[in-house]
Amino acid sequence: MNPVNVSNVTVAYDRKPVLQEITFDMPEGKLIGVVGPNGAGKSTLIKAILGLIPTASGNVEIYGKSYKSQRKLVGYVPQRGSVDWDFPTNALDVVLMGRYGHIGWFRRPGKKDTAIALQALDKVGMKEYANRQISQLSGGQQQRVFLARALAQDATVYFMDEPFVGVDAATEKAIISLLNELKAQGKTVLVVHHDLQTVKEYFDWTLLLNKRKIALGPTEEVFTIDNLQKTYGGRLSFLDTQVDASHVVQS
Amino acid sequence: MSYGAWIMLTGSLVGVTCGIVGCFLILRKMAMLADAISHTVLLGIVLAYLVSHSLEGIYMLIGAGIIGLLTAFLVQVLDSSGVQSDAAIGVVFTSLFAFGVILLSAFAGKVHLDVNHALMGEITFIPWNTLTIGGMDLGPSAVWMLGSVLLINLILIFLFYKEIKISSFDPALASAIGIPVMFIHYLLMSMVSITTVASFDSVGAILVVAMLIVPGATAYLLTDKLLVMLVISAAIGVIAAIGGYYAALVWNISISGSMASIAGLIFAMTFILSPKHGLMSKIIAKRSIVAEQS
């Protein structure tokens, strides 16, 4: 069974359609990159799958059941800029929030949860920052805290919204090795990505999106000039004859 | 207990109750919504009186709770249908408040409440309005009301602490993992409503905003831990209440006014002197950066 089936999902803000009739299945155990121009609905797609925004039509299933009944199988990394990093709390506390879905009402995180959270911080190389106030972390470190929080969710499918934006080289490397580790464990990860240059290197599969689904499949099959032109239209600033040429960059 | 002690106890209870709830308003950037609710509960109080013909605390709490939730709900509806959120707050709050003022003036003869009292409060009369059960004088009824509201708030915060925390910090993740973010929002707004009503008699609608916002805003500058922030905020509320009472005695001025002013003064001092986020420490830090570079 596929981890995620999206069928015929349409999302509109006011009267403007943001996503139109999106249908696709996510294959198990793959790293899937989502690319498309600004305003293509990449983040919206994740939010629609997670039920964070209302859909005008369509249906999403996680392992054949509604998202609501499968929440514990799903991990989520929102955009780093979506929260206030001046919030009075430390890194460990933020990672512990990943456990809240497992803890249930009226209970506090226990020793086991703290152990899981510390382990998750360790995996992203942030263990020594556990007690650091989150506003004192660099952008890359904050991103790693977010990833650790998703790890603490102990999910089988992960959705990550632009984890590579504005991070340092060390963090980028840490994220990549983490993604590969998740893949090795048979987990499925969908990552909204903005850097076309690294798509071939990072992702097994690619979803090209611009309000509609342009293509989805193994990266070497669908990440073609033809598809990119369909996705970005005239907006792709520079298209070399070879897609993997190093200077095809779109942010 | 002496007259002054009752006033200080009442003021301190206002400070603690408002200070704790206020922290969450600061963290959720909802100070303006609290301002709105503190005014619209006037409508709730008047309606509660017209329905129950009584000025008893429980009816007021229910009336204010309902109108407070209505305020939060209307703001939410307007906001999500495209009205700018500050405009939405402005429209809802003035309309409901105006309606309350109209009702109050229309039934002025019947309601033992006047606009001035509602806006400014009158803590000086608190000790004389006592609660008597079975002939026993149990002390000012305001103290009982504030005490009950404080207890309710503490219980709710204790029960829903982690839900309130995550939905304040990261509402997207919170709702993704199944925490009812909207329920938590309305829960907090109910707490703000009943807190306002309980504090109403003592400090009035305008100054209750000061007691809700200023201690929390000050505590935010002083700590990086949520629990510590709650404690500091409550403590500042108490200091403002007691300090305000003595200042009012010395200069023979309005007690509620001087309580709010002391709170403002504490904020101003913290804003300049706070070791972590204060103006001075920032200037010194900048200087040292410049000095290192040269």
GROMACS .gro file of C-alpha atoms in nm, chain A residues 17-139:
model
  123
   17PRO     CA    1  -0.707   2.846  -0.735
   18VAL     CA    2  -0.374   2.759  -0.573
   19LEU     CA    3  -0.372   2.387  -0.649
   20GLN     CA    4  -0.580   2.228  -0.920
   21GLU     CA    5  -0.680   1.866  -0.942
   22ILE     CA    6  -0.365   1.723  -0.793
   23THR     CA    7  -0.351   1.345  -0.810
   24PHE     CA    8  -0.050   1.134  -0.724
   25ASP     CA    9   0.070   0.842  -0.517
   26MET     CA   10   0.386   0.860  -0.311
   27PRO     CA   11   0.589   0.542  -0.339
   28GLU     CA   12   0.720   0.389  -0.016
   29GLY     CA   13   1.079   0.436   0.091
   30LYS     CA   14   1.167   0.718  -0.147
   31LEU     CA   15   1.304   1.067  -0.104
   32ILE     CA   16   1.075   1.285  -0.310
   33GLY     CA   17   1.166   1.642  -0.398
   34VAL     CA   18   0.893   1.890  -0.484
   35VAL     CA   19   1.004   2.171  -0.715
   36GLY     CA   20   0.821   2.453  -0.883
   37PRO     CA   21   0.829   2.833  -0.905
   38ASN     CA   22   0.724   3.064  -0.622
   39GLY     CA   23   0.349   3.051  -0.576
   40ALA     CA   24   0.329   2.707  -0.736
   41GLY     CA   25   0.154   2.574  -0.427
   42LYS     CA   26   0.436   2.358  -0.290
   43SER     CA   27   0.379   2.445   0.076
   44THR     CA   28   0.006   2.450   0.016
   45LEU     CA   29   0.025   2.092  -0.105
   46ILE     CA   30   0.182   1.979   0.224
   47LYS     CA   31  -0.068   2.180   0.427
   48ALA     CA   32  -0.356   2.033   0.230
   49ILE     CA   33  -0.228   1.679   0.287
   50LEU     CA   34  -0.195   1.746   0.660
   51GLY     CA   35  -0.541   1.901   0.680
   52LEU     CA   36  -0.405   2.240   0.788
   53ILE     CA   37  -0.601   2.425   0.522
   54PRO     CA   38  -0.943   2.344   0.378
   55THR     CA   39  -0.952   2.182   0.037
   56ALA     CA   40  -1.220   2.272  -0.215
   57SER     CA   41  -1.234   1.913  -0.332
   58GLY     CA   42  -1.037   1.592  -0.333
   59ASN     CA   43  -0.919   1.333  -0.092
   60VAL     CA   44  -0.597   1.235   0.086
   61GLU     CA   45  -0.519   0.895   0.229
   62ILE     CA   46  -0.226   0.790   0.444
   63TYR     CA   47  -0.175   0.414   0.414
   64GLY     CA   48  -0.530   0.383   0.287
   65LYS     CA   49  -0.695   0.570   0.573
   66SER     CA   50  -0.783   0.932   0.645
   67TYR     CA   51  -0.507   1.155   0.777
   68LYS     CA   52  -0.698   1.208   1.101
   69SER     CA   53  -0.671   0.842   1.195
   70GLN     CA   54  -0.306   0.817   1.089
   71ARG     CA   55  -0.155   1.129   1.248
   72LYS     CA   56   0.101   0.933   1.447
   73LEU     CA   57   0.252   0.795   1.125
   74VAL     CA   58   0.322   1.142   0.988
   75GLY     CA   59   0.604   1.381   1.075
   76TYR     CA   60   0.604   1.745   0.973
   77VAL     CA   61   0.877   2.009   0.943
   78PRO     CA   62   0.715   2.350   0.883
   79GLN     CA   63   0.908   2.638   0.730
   80ARG     CA   64   1.154   2.772   0.981
   81GLY     CA   65   1.020   3.125   0.939
   82SER     CA   66   0.670   3.020   1.038
   83VAL     CA   67   0.738   3.037   1.412
   84ASP     CA   68   0.862   3.301   1.654
   85TRP     CA   69   1.213   3.199   1.759
   86ASP     CA   70   1.200   3.449   2.047
   87PHE     CA   71   0.952   3.223   2.223
   88PRO     CA   72   1.079   3.158   2.577
   89THR     CA   73   1.189   2.797   2.545
   90ASN     CA   74   1.498   2.587   2.474
   91ALA     CA   75   1.598   2.342   2.201
   92LEU     CA   76   1.513   2.029   2.400
   93ASP     CA   77   1.168   2.165   2.478
   94VAL     CA   78   1.097   2.230   2.110
   95VAL     CA   79   1.206   1.877   2.019
   96LEU     CA   80   0.986   1.740   2.296
   97MET     CA   81   0.689   1.899   2.119
   98GLY     CA   82   0.736   1.627   1.858
   99ARG     CA   83   0.628   1.381   2.129
  100TYR     CA   84   0.306   1.566   2.221
  101GLY     CA   85   0.103   1.373   1.963
  102HIS     CA   86   0.204   1.049   2.133
  103ILE     CA   87   0.159   1.163   2.491
  104GLY     CA   88  -0.212   1.247   2.493
  105TRP     CA   89  -0.419   1.486   2.702
  106PHE     CA   90  -0.339   1.587   3.061
  107ARG     CA   91   0.002   1.420   3.064
  108ARG     CA   92   0.353   1.555   3.064
  109PRO     CA   93   0.648   1.429   2.860
  110GLY     CA   94   0.820   1.156   3.063
  111LYS     CA   95   1.175   1.024   3.087
  112LYS     CA   96   1.123   0.810   2.779
  113ASP     CA   97   1.014   1.112   2.576
  114THR     CA   98   1.313   1.313   2.696
  115ALA     CA   99   1.544   1.027   2.600
  116ILE     CA  100   1.390   1.013   2.251
  117ALA     CA  101   1.421   1.391   2.216
  118LEU     CA  102   1.787   1.390   2.323
  119GLN     CA  103   1.860   1.107   2.082
  120ALA     CA  104   1.695   1.306   1.802
  121LEU     CA  105   1.906   1.611   1.889
  122ASP     CA  106   2.213   1.390   1.887
  123LYS     CA  107   2.128   1.266   1.538
  124VAL     CA  108   2.132   1.617   1.398
  125GLY     CA  109   2.450   1.703   1.590
  126MET     CA  110   2.275   1.936   1.835
  127LYS     CA  111   2.293   1.745   2.162
  128GLU     CA  112   2.522   1.995   2.330
  129TYR     CA  113   2.270   2.270   2.248
  130ALA     CA  114   1.978   2.097   2.424
  131ASN     CA  115   1.948   2.362   2.692
  132ARG     CA  116   2.023   2.655   2.466
  133GLN     CA  117   1.755   2.920   2.431
  134ILE     CA  118   1.619   2.888   2.077
  135SER     CA  119   1.669   3.255   1.988
  136GLN     CA  120   2.042   3.207   2.045
  137LEU     CA  121   2.073   2.939   1.778
  138SER     CA  122   2.184   3.015   1.423
  139GLY     CA  123   1.941   2.966   1.136
   0.00000   0.00000   0.00000
